[in-house]
Coordinates of C-alpha atoms in Angstrom, one line a residue:
X1 CA 0.0 0.0 0.0
X2 CA 1.0 3.6 -0.6
X3 CA 0.8 6.1 2.3
X4 CA 1.1 9.9 2.2
X5 CA 1.6 11.5 5.6
X6 CA 1.4 15.3 6.2
X7 CA 2.9 16.4 9.6
X8 CA 4.1 19.7 10.9
X9 CA 6.2 20.9 13.9
X10 CA 8.4 18.8 16.2
X11 CA 5.6 17.0 17.9
X12 CA 4.0 16.0 14.6
X13 CA 7.4 14.7 13.5
X14 CA 7.7 12.6 16.7
X15 CA 4.2 11.0 16.4
X16 CA 4.6 10.6 12.6
X17 CA 7.8 8.7 13.1
X18 CA 6.2 6.3 15.5
X19 CA 3.2 5.8 13.3
X20 CA 5.5 5.1 10.3
X21 CA 7.5 2.5 12.3
X22 CA 4.2 0.6 12.9
X23 CA 3.0 0.9 9.3
X24 CA 6.3 -0.6 8.1
X25 CA 5.9 -3.4 10.7
X26 CA 2.4 -4.2 9.7
X27 CA 2.6 -3.6 6.0
X28 CA 5.8 -5.1 4.6
X29 CA 5.2 -3.6 1.2
X30 CA 4.4 -0.1 2.5
X31 CA 5.6 2.9 0.4
X32 CA 5.5 6.2 2.3
X33 CA 6.0 9.8 1.2
X34 CA 5.7 12.5 3.9
X35 CA 6.0 16.1 5.0
X36 CA 7.7 16.0 8.4
X37 CA 11.1 16.2 10.0
X38 CA 14.3 14.4 10.9
X39 CA 12.7 11.7 13.1
X40 CA 10.4 10.6 10.3
X41 CA 13.2 10.7 7.8
X42 CA 15.2 8.3 10.0
X43 CA 12.4 5.8 9.8
X44 CA 12.4 5.6 6.1
X45 CA 10.2 6.7 3.2
X46 CA 10.7 9.9 1.2
X47 CA 10.7 13.4 2.7
X48 CA 9.0 16.0 0.6
X49 CA 9.2 19.1 2.7
X50 CA 10.8 19.6 6.2
X51 CA 8.6 21.3 8.8
X52 CA 11.3 23.9 9.4
X53 CA 10.5 25.3 6.0
X54 CA 6.9 26.2 6.9
X55 CA 7.1 27.0 10.6
X56 CA 4.9 30.1 10.9
X57 CA 3.6 31.0 14.3
X58 CA 0.5 33.0 15.5
X59 CA -1.8 35.0 13.4
X60 CA 0.4 37.7 11.9
X61 CA 3.4 35.7 10.6
X62 CA 1.3 33.5 8.3
X63 CA -0.2 36.6 6.7
X64 CA 3.3 38.0 6.1
X65 CA 4.3 34.7 4.4
X66 CA 1.1 34.1 2.5
X67 CA 2.7 33.6 -0.9
X68 CA 5.1 31.1 0.4
X69 CA 2.3 29.2 2.2
X70 CA 0.2 29.1 -1.0
X71 CA 3.2 27.6 -2.8
X72 CA 3.3 24.8 -0.2
X73 CA -0.4 24.1 -0.7
X74 CA 0.2 23.8 -4.5
X75 CA 3.3 21.6 -4.0
X76 CA 1.5 19.3 -1.7
X77 CA -1.5 18.8 -4.0
X78 CA 0.8 18.2 -7.0
X79 CA 2.9 15.7 -5.1
X80 CA -0.1 13.7 -3.8
X81 CA -1.6 13.6 -7.3
X82 CA 1.7 12.3 -8.7
X83 CA 2.2 9.7 -5.9
X84 CA -1.4 8.4 -6.0
X85 CA -1.5 7.1 -2.4
X86 CA -4.1 4.6 -1.1
X87 CA -4.6 6.9 1.9
X88 CA -3.5 10.4 2.9
X89 CA -2.8 10.6 6.7
X90 CA -2.9 14.0 8.4
X91 CA -1.2 14.7 11.7
X92 CA -2.5 17.7 13.7
X93 CA -1.4 21.0 12.0
X94 CA -4.9 22.0 11.1
X95 CA -4.2 25.3 9.3
X96 CA -2.4 23.4 6.6
X97 CA -4.0 20.0 6.8
X98 CA -7.7 20.7 6.9
X99 CA -7.7 22.6 3.5
X100 CA -5.6 19.7 2.0
X101 CA -8.0 17.2 3.4
X102 CA -10.9 19.0 1.7
X103 CA -9.1 18.9 -1.6
X104 CA -8.0 15.3 -1.2
X105 CA -11.5 14.1 -0.4
X106 CA -12.8 15.9 -3.4
X107 CA -10.2 14.2 -5.6
X108 CA -11.3 10.8 -4.4
X109 CA -8.4 10.0 -2.0
X110 CA -9.1 8.2 1.3
X111 CA -8.4 10.5 4.2
X112 CA -7.4 9.6 7.7
X113 CA -6.5 12.0 10.5
X114 CA -4.2 11.0 13.4
X115 CA -4.2 13.5 16.3
X116 CA -7.2 15.7 16.0
X117 CA -7.0 19.4 15.3
X118 CA -7.9 21.3 18.5
X119 CA -11.5 22.1 17.4
X120 CA -12.5 21.6 21.0
X121 CA -10.5 24.7 21.9
X122 CA -11.8 27.1 19.3
X123 CA -14.0 27.2 16.2
X124 CA -15.9 24.0 16.9
X125 CA -17.8 24.8 13.6
X126 CA -14.8 23.1 11.9
X127 CA -16.2 19.7 12.9
X128 CA -18.7 20.0 10.0
X129 CA -15.8 20.2 7.6
X130 CA -14.0 17.4 9.3
X131 CA -17.0 15.1 9.1
X132 CA -17.2 15.8 5.4
X133 CA -13.6 15.6 4.6
X134 CA -12.1 12.9 6.9
X135 CA -13.0 9.3 6.5
X136 CA -11.5 8.2 9.9
X137 CA -10.3 10.3 12.8
X138 CA -7.9 8.8 15.5
X139 CA -7.8 10.8 18.7
X140 CA -5.3 10.7 21.5
X141 CA -6.9 12.7 24.3
X142 CA -9.7 11.0 26.3
X143 CA -12.2 13.8 26.2
X144 CA -12.0 14.1 22.4
X145 CA -14.2 11.1 21.7
X146 CA -17.1 12.6 23.8
X147 CA -16.5 16.0 22.2
X148 CA -17.0 14.6 18.7
X149 CA -19.9 12.4 19.8
X150 CA -21.9 15.6 20.4
X151 CA -21.6 16.2 16.7
X152 CA -22.6 12.7 15.7
X153 CA -19.1 11.9 14.5
X154 CA -17.6 8.6 15.6
X155 CA -13.9 8.7 16.2
X156 CA -11.4 6.1 17.6
X157 CA -9.5 6.8 20.8
X158 CA -6.2 5.0 20.5
X159 CA -4.5 6.4 23.6
X160 CA -1.6 8.9 23.7
X161 CA 1.5 8.1 21.8
X162 CA 3.7 9.7 24.3
X163 CA 3.0 6.9 26.7
X164 CA 5.0 4.6 24.4
X165 CA 8.0 6.8 24.3
X166 CA 8.2 7.8 27.9
X167 CA 6.5 5.4 30.3
X168 CA 8.7 2.4 30.9
X169 CA 11.6 3.7 28.8
X170 CA 15.1 2.7 29.8
X171 CA 16.3 5.0 32.6
X172 CA 19.3 7.1 31.7
X173 CA 22.3 6.6 34.0
X174 CA 22.2 9.9 35.9
X175 CA 25.8 10.0 36.9
X176 CA 27.0 9.3 33.3
X177 CA 24.7 11.9 32.0
X178 CA 25.9 14.5 34.5
X179 CA 29.5 13.7 33.7
X180 CA 29.0 13.8 30.0
X181 CA 27.4 17.3 30.2
X182 CA 29.4 18.7 33.1
X183 CA 26.3 19.2 35.2
X184 CA 27.9 18.8 38.7
X185 CA 25.9 17.6 41.7
X186 CA 23.2 20.3 42.1
X187 CA 19.5 19.5 41.6
X188 CA 18.5 20.3 38.0
X189 CA 15.9 22.8 36.8
X190 CA 15.1 22.2 33.2
X191 CA 14.1 25.1 30.9
X192 CA 12.0 24.1 27.9
X193 CA 11.4 27.4 25.9
X194 CA 9.7 25.8 22.9
X195 CA 10.9 24.8 19.4
X196 CA 10.1 27.9 17.3
X197 CA 12.5 30.9 17.0
X198 CA 9.7 33.3 18.1
X199 CA 8.8 31.2 21.1
X200 CA 12.3 30.8 22.3
X201 CA 13.1 34.4 22.0
X202 CA 10.0 35.5 24.0
X203 CA 10.3 32.7 26.7
X204 CA 13.9 32.1 27.4
X205 CA 14.9 35.7 28.4
X206 CA 12.4 35.6 31.3
X207 CA 13.1 32.0 32.2
X208 CA 16.9 32.8 32.5
X209 CA 16.2 35.5 35.1
X210 CA 15.6 32.7 37.6
X211 CA 19.2 31.5 37.4
X212 CA 20.6 34.1 39.9
X213 CA 17.6 33.8 42.2
X214 CA 18.1 30.1 42.7
X215 CA 21.9 29.6 43.0
X216 CA 21.6 26.2 44.7
X217 CA 20.2 24.7 41.5
X218 CA 21.8 23.9 38.1
X219 CA 19.7 25.4 35.3
X220 CA 19.8 23.5 31.9
X221 CA 18.3 24.7 28.7
X222 CA 16.8 21.9 26.5
X223 CA 17.7 22.8 23.0
X224 CA 15.2 22.0 20.1
X225 CA 16.7 19.8 17.4
X226 CA 15.7 22.4 14.8
X227 CA 17.9 25.2 16.3
X228 CA 21.6 25.5 16.5
X229 CA 23.6 26.0 19.7
X230 CA 24.8 29.3 18.3
X231 CA 21.3 30.6 18.3
X232 CA 20.9 29.7 22.0
X233 CA 24.3 31.1 23.1
X234 CA 23.2 34.6 22.3
X235 CA 20.8 34.3 25.3
X236 CA 23.1 32.3 27.6
X237 CA 26.3 34.4 27.5
X238 CA 27.5 35.3 31.0
X239 CA 25.0 33.1 32.8
X240 CA 25.7 29.9 34.8
X241 CA 23.5 27.8 32.6
X242 CA 24.1 24.6 30.7
X243 CA 22.8 23.8 27.3
X244 CA 21.9 20.3 26.0
X245 CA 20.5 19.9 22.5
X246 CA 18.1 17.1 21.4
X247 CA 18.2 15.2 24.7
X248 CA 15.1 16.5 26.3
X249 CA 13.8 13.2 27.6
X250 CA 17.1 12.3 29.1
X251 CA 17.2 15.7 30.8
X252 CA 13.7 15.5 32.1
X253 CA 14.3 12.0 33.5
X254 CA 16.8 13.5 36.0
X255 CA 15.3 17.0 36.5
X256 CA 14.0 18.2 39.9
X257 CA 11.6 20.9 38.4
X258 CA 11.0 22.5 35.0
X259 CA 9.8 25.8 33.4
X260 CA 7.9 24.7 30.2
X261 CA 6.5 26.6 27.3
X262 CA 2.9 25.6 26.6
X263 CA 2.5 22.7 24.2
X264 CA 3.2 19.0 24.0
X265 CA 6.2 19.5 26.3
X266 CA 3.9 20.1 29.2
X267 CA 2.5 16.6 28.9
X268 CA 5.9 15.1 28.3
X269 CA 7.2 16.8 31.5
X270 CA 4.2 15.5 33.5
X271 CA 4.8 11.9 32.2
X272 CA 8.3 12.2 33.6
X273 CA 6.8 13.2 36.9
X274 CA 8.6 16.5 37.0
X275 CA 6.9 19.4 38.8
X276 CA 6.5 22.3 36.4
X277 CA 5.3 25.8 35.7
X278 CA 3.6 26.3 32.3
X279 CA 4.5 29.5 30.5
X280 CA 3.3 31.3 27.4
X281 CA 3.7 34.7 25.9
X282 CA 2.8 35.7 22.3
X283 CA 2.7 39.0 20.5
X284 CA 0.1 41.5 21.8
X285 CA -2.1 41.2 18.7
X286 CA -1.9 37.4 18.5
X287 CA -2.9 37.1 22.1
X288 CA -5.9 39.5 21.7
X289 CA -7.1 37.4 18.8
X290 CA -6.6 34.1 20.5
X291 CA -8.3 35.3 23.7
X292 CA -11.5 36.0 21.6
X293 CA -11.7 32.7 19.8
X294 CA -10.3 30.2 22.3
X295 CA -13.0 28.9 24.6
X296 CA -10.9 26.8 27.0
X297 CA -10.4 27.4 30.7
X298 CA -6.8 26.1 30.5
X299 CA -4.0 26.1 27.9
X300 CA -1.8 23.2 29.1
X301 CA -2.7 19.6 28.1
X302 CA -2.1 18.5 31.7
X303 CA -4.9 20.7 33.1
X304 CA -7.2 20.1 30.1
X305 CA -7.0 16.3 30.5
X306 CA -7.4 16.5 34.3
X307 CA -10.1 19.2 34.0
X308 CA -8.6 21.1 36.9
X309 CA -5.5 23.3 37.6
X310 CA -2.9 20.7 38.3
X311 CA 0.0 22.9 37.0
X312 CA 0.3 26.7 37.3
X313 CA -0.2 28.5 34.0
X314 CA 1.5 31.9 33.6
X315 CA 0.0 33.4 30.4
X316 CA 1.0 36.7 28.6
X317 CA 1.3 39.5 31.2
X318 CA 1.3 37.0 34.1
X319 CA 4.4 35.5 32.7
X320 CA 6.9 37.8 34.3
X321 CA 9.9 37.6 36.6
X322 CA 8.1 38.1 39.9
X323 CA 5.4 35.5 39.2
X324 CA 7.8 33.0 37.8
X325 CA 10.1 33.2 40.9
X326 CA 7.1 32.7 43.2
X327 CA 5.8 29.7 41.3
X328 CA 9.2 28.1 41.0
X329 CA 9.7 28.4 44.7
X330 CA 6.5 26.5 45.2
X331 CA 7.7 23.7 43.0
X332 CA 10.6 23.1 45.4
X333 CA 8.3 22.6 48.4
X334 CA 8.1 19.0 49.5
X335 CA 4.4 19.0 50.2
X336 CA 3.6 20.6 46.9
X337 CA 5.8 18.1 45.1
X338 CA 3.8 15.2 46.6
X339 CA 0.6 16.7 45.1
X340 CA 2.2 16.8 41.7
X341 CA 3.3 13.2 41.8
X342 CA -0.2 12.0 42.8
X343 CA -1.9 14.1 40.1
X344 CA 0.6 13.0 37.5
X345 CA -0.1 9.3 38.2
X346 CA -3.9 10.0 37.7
X347 CA -3.1 11.8 34.5
X348 CA -1.2 8.8 33.1
X349 CA -4.1 6.5 33.8
X350 CA -6.5 8.8 32.0
X351 CA -4.3 8.7 28.9
X352 CA -4.8 4.9 28.4
X353 CA -2.2 2.2 28.0
X354 CA 0.6 1.7 25.5
X355 CA 0.3 1.1 21.8
X356 CA -1.3 4.3 20.4
X357 CA 0.8 4.2 17.2
X358 CA 0.3 0.4 16.8
X359 CA -3.5 0.8 17.2
X360 CA -3.7 3.7 14.8
X361 CA -1.6 1.9 12.2
X362 CA -3.7 -1.2 12.5
X363 CA -6.9 0.7 11.9
X364 CA -5.5 2.7 9.0
X365 CA -4.3 -0.5 7.2
X366 CA -7.6 -2.3 8.1
X367 CA -9.5 0.5 6.4
X368 CA -7.7 -0.1 3.2
X369 CA -8.5 -3.8 2.9

């Protein structure tokens, strides 16, 4: 069978790579072309466009790059037409994927969606288009199945793919890791400022202000694989901070606490049982627009899944030096840490067991036979 996968961003690349591994296991004759990143490329298949080339954030930046984005739409349609896949599989990335799904369905291609767009967060009216354009939706968050049911759209909950990559993984040797990266003996506070240039620029400057306030801890910046060390060093000069690139899971596995930019990383941090503060700050205009269309009470996946404030969220103007210092101090309190651990275990149970990618791949292949 021939599979065409369209993923964007680092998280889409991660989940896409695990899905591809399972497709190759279950379909020995599988041919795959994809839009994704380095992880998907390592699995096999043919990379068409890397997500770094189309990483546009917020509401304003896409408008400034509209001609480039329209060129990507054209290229994707042409490449799908040329490849003639048995199924087109979309992974999150709704701004790009939903219009392509509409076109693909109209052209007679089978359409599957793995990891739902966050229609439950804003513009639920998009469900109508999803029902029309997507033959099968595979969701990874427990509340999504009930959400879609309200619109008479049956979806399959396969569990969360992060469970496979994190829970039960082989534990890194902490002393070896510390020696390798010259981390010394202090407890580690991990800084996860995001993966996009704009995110990192906005988040890291404030996060780094904590370094001098907590001298008894070793701060370590988790570098995104898509950014060079030279980019980060412009922020780190003159500060007692370590930088480790592309080893976020190893770092989290030995961290005492973390400051995390909102996104998939908040859930990853929780699954490693690391107490965290969730941070987010966008441009003023983007924030004003988002505030008016997003209907959620929380922004972090941890709180959304648990439906209560398990982790503190510092958003926009609340994300400042004073608030961050106060919340980080709370993370270091023994009683507060016990609460985190208990909540995190409950979170893990809600996410279902292992095998999300395996289940999704099985259902995708089954739908083709």
